[in-house]
Amino acid sequence: MQSIVVLFVMSLLVFVGVYAIGNPIDILINPQADQIDRERAIAALGLDKPLWEQYLVFLQGALTGDLGKSFVHATSALGLILERMPATMELAIAAMLIAVVLGIPLGLWAGLKPNGVAGRSIMAGSILGFSLPTFWVGLMLIMVFSVMLGWLPSNGRGPTTLLLGFIPVSFLTWEGLSHLVMPAVNLALFKLALLIRLTRAGTRESLLQDYVKFARAKGLSNARVIGVHVLRNILIPIVTVIGLEFGSVIAFAIVTESVFAWPGMGKLLIDSINLLDRPVIVSYLLVIVALFIVINLAVDVLYSALDPRVRLTESKG
């Protein structure tokens, strides 16, 4: 019920915010067109109705899964979004895998050896990951690995292969994987820095807890103390952050997709904003809201699996 309310409120805010700005007719219609042609185009797009009536028409269609037709492509706006979604999801998943696979071990290392050269170097690198603008890092990656060294392609997605018979992915071929590497690394840098710092802070805090001291007093090996008692406890807040950050990676992959000409939802959104293609803009934002809701639900379920106290509290309630 909360999700339905959130979707409704967001649809209203997004619709009013997008439809109250600019006039797509000024972009879509030839400036030399006469008034009759303009009025015919306005009526065809449904822009002759007052804003509240346009919203009711949109809401009625949304309840049946129809978010309207693109002004530019004259096809389903939701269909355009879903067509581009596999490319964005592939890029986002690759970026989060890089961030998680590298961020948690590096953060754990920095937390266990905070005063060592490696620990200080890891934290200095994480500061760079926070500080450097995504678009600048992307341009530098292109200049070094594409222009100067010629190792990796600078743009596009490369050839795709159907996964499970219907999901187009590029990482199954070497050429497609070479197209994926730089955008994924570029998108992962900020999340990598965040996970390093979060894991380090959790590790430093856990090492001071009584259960860790008790485990060491029992004579447990260092690997078991870290792997079972430290890592399991710090994973609880980390999983929550990973879930939320995964949603933000999907939503804010726009810059990376634009820099590397990656054919995902973000690039489609930029093109739609330039052309004031309102149905596509609204559809994109509502799809992102729905993804955030689903991801939050998955995080809640995983959180209860990691922390038995959550299940105990729910059963008592």
Short mmCIF file of N, CA, C and O in Angstrom, two decimals, residues 196-258:
data_model
loop_
_atom_site.label_atom_id
_atom_site.label_comp_id
_atom_site.label_asym_id
_atom_site.label_seq_id
_atom_site.Cartn_x
_atom_site.Cartn_y
_atom_site.Cartn_z
N ILE A 196 34.53 1.16 0.51
CA ILE A 196 35.80 1.06 1.22
C ILE A 196 35.72 1.78 2.56
O ILE A 196 36.09 1.23 3.61
N ARG A 197 35.23 2.99 2.54
CA ARG A 197 35.18 3.77 3.78
C ARG A 197 34.15 3.19 4.76
O ARG A 197 34.38 3.17 5.97
N LEU A 198 33.03 2.73 4.25
CA LEU A 198 32.01 2.15 5.12
C LEU A 198 32.51 0.85 5.76
O LEU A 198 32.31 0.63 6.96
N THR A 199 33.16 0.01 4.96
CA THR A 199 33.68 -1.26 5.49
C THR A 199 34.79 -1.01 6.50
O THR A 199 34.87 -1.69 7.54
N ARG A 200 35.66 -0.06 6.20
CA ARG A 200 36.76 0.25 7.14
C ARG A 200 36.20 0.72 8.48
O ARG A 200 36.65 0.28 9.55
N ALA A 201 35.23 1.63 8.43
CA ALA A 201 34.64 2.16 9.67
C ALA A 201 33.97 1.04 10.47
O ALA A 201 34.11 0.96 11.70
N GLY A 202 33.23 0.16 9.77
CA GLY A 202 32.58 -0.94 10.46
C GLY A 202 33.58 -1.92 11.07
O GLY A 202 33.37 -2.44 12.17
N THR A 203 34.66 -2.16 10.35
CA THR A 203 35.69 -3.07 10.86
C THR A 203 36.36 -2.50 12.11
O THR A 203 36.55 -3.21 13.12
N ARG A 204 36.71 -1.23 12.05
CA ARG A 204 37.36 -0.61 13.21
C ARG A 204 36.44 -0.64 14.43
O ARG A 204 36.89 -0.86 15.57
N GLU A 205 35.16 -0.43 14.21
CA GLU A 205 34.20 -0.45 15.32
C GLU A 205 34.00 -1.86 15.86
O GLU A 205 33.94 -2.07 17.08
N SER A 206 33.91 -2.85 14.97
CA SER A 206 33.67 -4.24 15.40
C SER A 206 34.85 -4.79 16.19
O SER A 206 34.65 -5.59 17.12
N LEU A 207 36.06 -4.41 15.83
CA LEU A 207 37.24 -4.94 16.52
C LEU A 207 37.27 -4.56 18.00
O LEU A 207 37.96 -5.20 18.79
N LEU A 208 36.54 -3.51 18.36
CA LEU A 208 36.52 -3.05 19.75
C LEU A 208 35.38 -3.67 20.56
O LEU A 208 35.28 -3.43 21.76
N GLN A 209 34.52 -4.46 19.90
CA GLN A 209 33.36 -5.02 20.58
C GLN A 209 33.74 -6.22 21.44
O GLN A 209 34.74 -6.91 21.19
N ASP A 210 32.91 -6.48 22.45
CA ASP A 210 33.19 -7.56 23.40
C ASP A 210 33.16 -8.93 22.74
O ASP A 210 33.92 -9.83 23.13
N TYR A 211 32.26 -9.13 21.75
CA TYR A 211 32.16 -10.46 21.15
C TYR A 211 33.43 -10.82 20.38
O TYR A 211 33.79 -12.00 20.28
N VAL A 212 34.13 -9.83 19.83
CA VAL A 212 35.40 -10.10 19.15
C VAL A 212 36.47 -10.44 20.17
O VAL A 212 37.26 -11.39 19.99
N LYS A 213 36.51 -9.69 21.28
CA LYS A 213 37.49 -9.99 22.33
C LYS A 213 37.24 -11.37 22.92
O LYS A 213 38.19 -12.12 23.20
N PHE A 214 35.96 -11.73 23.08
CA PHE A 214 35.64 -13.04 23.63
C PHE A 214 36.04 -14.15 22.67
O PHE A 214 36.55 -15.20 23.08
N ALA A 215 35.83 -13.92 21.38
CA ALA A 215 36.21 -14.92 20.38
C ALA A 215 37.72 -15.13 20.36
O ALA A 215 38.21 -16.26 20.24
N ARG A 216 38.47 -14.05 20.50
CA ARG A 216 39.93 -14.19 20.54
C ARG A 216 40.35 -14.90 21.83
O ARG A 216 41.29 -15.71 21.83
N ALA A 217 39.66 -14.61 22.93
CA ALA A 217 39.99 -15.26 24.20
C ALA A 217 39.73 -16.76 24.15
O ALA A 217 40.40 -17.55 24.84
N LYS A 218 38.75 -17.18 23.34
CA LYS A 218 38.46 -18.60 23.19
C LYS A 218 39.52 -19.31 22.36
O LYS A 218 39.51 -20.54 22.27
N GLY A 219 40.41 -18.56 21.76
CA GLY A 219 41.48 -19.16 20.97
C GLY A 219 41.12 -19.40 19.53
O GLY A 219 41.81 -20.17 18.84
N LEU A 220 40.05 -18.75 19.02
CA LEU A 220 39.69 -18.91 17.63
C LEU A 220 40.76 -18.29 16.73
O LEU A 220 41.41 -17.31 17.10
N SER A 221 40.91 -18.86 15.55
CA SER A 221 41.90 -18.34 14.62
C SER A 221 41.52 -16.94 14.15
O SER A 221 40.33 -16.55 14.17
N ASN A 222 42.51 -16.19 13.74
CA ASN A 222 42.27 -14.82 13.28
C ASN A 222 41.34 -14.79 12.08
O ASN A 222 40.47 -13.92 11.96
N ALA A 223 41.51 -15.78 11.18
CA ALA A 223 40.66 -15.84 9.99
C ALA A 223 39.20 -16.06 10.37
O ALA A 223 38.28 -15.47 9.79
N ARG A 224 38.95 -16.92 11.39
CA ARG A 224 37.57 -17.18 11.80
C ARG A 224 36.97 -15.97 12.52
O ARG A 224 35.80 -15.64 12.32
N VAL A 225 37.76 -15.31 13.32
CA VAL A 225 37.27 -14.11 14.01
C VAL A 225 36.86 -13.06 13.00
O VAL A 225 35.77 -12.45 13.11
N ILE A 226 37.69 -12.85 12.00
CA ILE A 226 37.39 -11.81 10.99
C ILE A 226 36.26 -12.26 10.08
O ILE A 226 35.32 -11.49 9.81
N GLY A 227 36.33 -13.50 9.60
CA GLY A 227 35.35 -13.95 8.63
C GLY A 227 33.97 -14.16 9.20
O GLY A 227 32.97 -13.92 8.51
N VAL A 228 33.87 -14.61 10.45
CA VAL A 228 32.57 -14.92 11.04
C VAL A 228 32.05 -13.79 11.92
O VAL A 228 30.93 -13.30 11.75
N HIS A 229 32.86 -13.34 12.86
CA HIS A 229 32.38 -12.38 13.86
C HIS A 229 32.44 -10.93 13.38
O HIS A 229 31.55 -10.13 13.68
N VAL A 230 33.47 -10.58 12.64
CA VAL A 230 33.60 -9.19 12.18
C VAL A 230 32.82 -8.97 10.89
O VAL A 230 31.96 -8.09 10.80
N LEU A 231 33.12 -9.78 9.87
CA LEU A 231 32.53 -9.55 8.55
C LEU A 231 31.01 -9.70 8.57
O LEU A 231 30.30 -8.89 7.96
N ARG A 232 30.49 -10.70 9.25
CA ARG A 232 29.04 -10.91 9.27
C ARG A 232 28.31 -9.73 9.89
O ARG A 232 27.24 -9.33 9.41
N ASN A 233 28.88 -9.14 10.93
CA ASN A 233 28.22 -8.01 11.57
C ASN A 233 28.31 -6.72 10.77
O ASN A 233 27.37 -5.93 10.75
N ILE A 234 29.42 -6.50 10.10
CA ILE A 234 29.53 -5.27 9.32
C ILE A 234 28.75 -5.36 8.01
O ILE A 234 28.46 -4.34 7.39
N LEU A 235 28.41 -6.59 7.59
CA LEU A 235 27.66 -6.74 6.34
C LEU A 235 26.23 -6.21 6.46
O LEU A 235 25.62 -5.89 5.45
N ILE A 236 25.69 -6.13 7.67
CA ILE A 236 24.29 -5.71 7.83
C ILE A 236 24.07 -4.29 7.32
O ILE A 236 23.22 -4.06 6.45
N PRO A 237 24.81 -3.27 7.78
CA PRO A 237 24.62 -1.94 7.19
C PRO A 237 25.14 -1.84 5.76
O PRO A 237 24.60 -1.07 4.95
N ILE A 238 26.15 -2.64 5.42
CA ILE A 238 26.71 -2.58 4.06
C ILE A 238 25.69 -3.05 3.04
O ILE A 238 25.56 -2.46 1.97
N VAL A 239 24.95 -4.12 3.36
CA VAL A 239 23.93 -4.62 2.44
C VAL A 239 22.87 -3.56 2.18
O VAL A 239 22.41 -3.36 1.05
N THR A 240 22.46 -2.85 3.23
CA THR A 240 21.48 -1.77 3.06
C THR A 240 22.01 -0.70 2.11
O THR A 240 21.30 -0.25 1.20
N VAL A 241 23.25 -0.30 2.32
CA VAL A 241 23.85 0.73 1.46
C VAL A 241 24.00 0.23 0.03
O VAL A 241 23.72 0.97 -0.93
N ILE A 242 24.40 -1.03 -0.14
CA ILE A 242 24.56 -1.58 -1.49
C ILE A 242 23.24 -1.55 -2.24
O ILE A 242 23.18 -1.19 -3.42
N GLY A 243 22.15 -1.92 -1.55
CA GLY A 243 20.85 -1.90 -2.20
C GLY A 243 20.45 -0.51 -2.65
O GLY A 243 20.02 -0.30 -3.80
N LEU A 244 20.60 0.47 -1.77
CA LEU A 244 20.23 1.85 -2.12
C LEU A 244 21.15 2.39 -3.21
O LEU A 244 20.70 3.09 -4.13
N GLU A 245 22.45 2.08 -3.10
CA GLU A 245 23.39 2.58 -4.10
C GLU A 245 23.18 1.91 -5.46
O GLU A 245 23.43 2.52 -6.49
N PHE A 246 22.71 0.67 -5.47
CA PHE A 246 22.41 0.02 -6.74
C PHE A 246 21.28 0.76 -7.46
O PHE A 246 21.33 0.96 -8.67
N GLY A 247 20.27 1.18 -6.68
CA GLY A 247 19.21 1.98 -7.28
C GLY A 247 19.72 3.29 -7.83
O GLY A 247 19.35 3.73 -8.92
N SER A 248 20.63 3.94 -7.09
CA SER A 248 21.17 5.21 -7.56
C SER A 248 22.07 5.03 -8.77
O SER A 248 22.14 5.90 -9.64
N VAL A 249 22.77 3.89 -8.86
CA VAL A 249 23.60 3.61 -10.03
C VAL A 249 22.72 3.53 -11.28
O VAL A 249 23.06 4.06 -12.34
N ILE A 250 21.58 2.85 -11.16
CA ILE A 250 20.66 2.75 -12.29
C ILE A 250 20.11 4.12 -12.66
O ILE A 250 20.05 4.49 -13.84
N ALA A 251 19.74 4.88 -11.65
CA ALA A 251 19.11 6.18 -11.90
C ALA A 251 20.08 7.21 -12.44
O ALA A 251 19.72 8.04 -13.28
N PHE A 252 21.33 7.17 -11.95
CA PHE A 252 22.27 8.24 -12.28
C PHE A 252 23.41 7.77 -13.17
O PHE A 252 24.51 8.33 -13.13
N ALA A 253 23.14 6.74 -13.98
CA ALA A 253 24.13 6.30 -14.96
C ALA A 253 24.12 7.20 -16.18
O ALA A 253 24.82 6.92 -17.17
N ILE A 254 23.36 8.28 -16.11
CA ILE A 254 23.16 9.15 -17.27
C ILE A 254 24.48 9.72 -17.78
O ILE A 254 24.75 9.72 -18.98
N VAL A 255 25.31 10.21 -16.85
CA VAL A 255 26.57 10.85 -17.25
C VAL A 255 27.48 9.84 -17.95
O VAL A 255 28.02 10.10 -19.02
N THR A 256 27.63 8.67 -17.34
CA THR A 256 28.50 7.64 -17.93
C THR A 256 27.97 7.19 -19.28
O THR A 256 28.75 7.01 -20.23
N GLU A 257 26.67 7.00 -19.39
CA GLU A 257 26.09 6.57 -20.67
C GLU A 257 26.28 7.64 -21.74
O GLU A 257 26.48 7.31 -22.91
N SER A 258 26.23 8.90 -21.34
CA SER A 258 26.43 9.98 -22.31
C SER A 258 27.88 10.05 -22.75
O SER A 258 28.17 10.22 -23.94
#
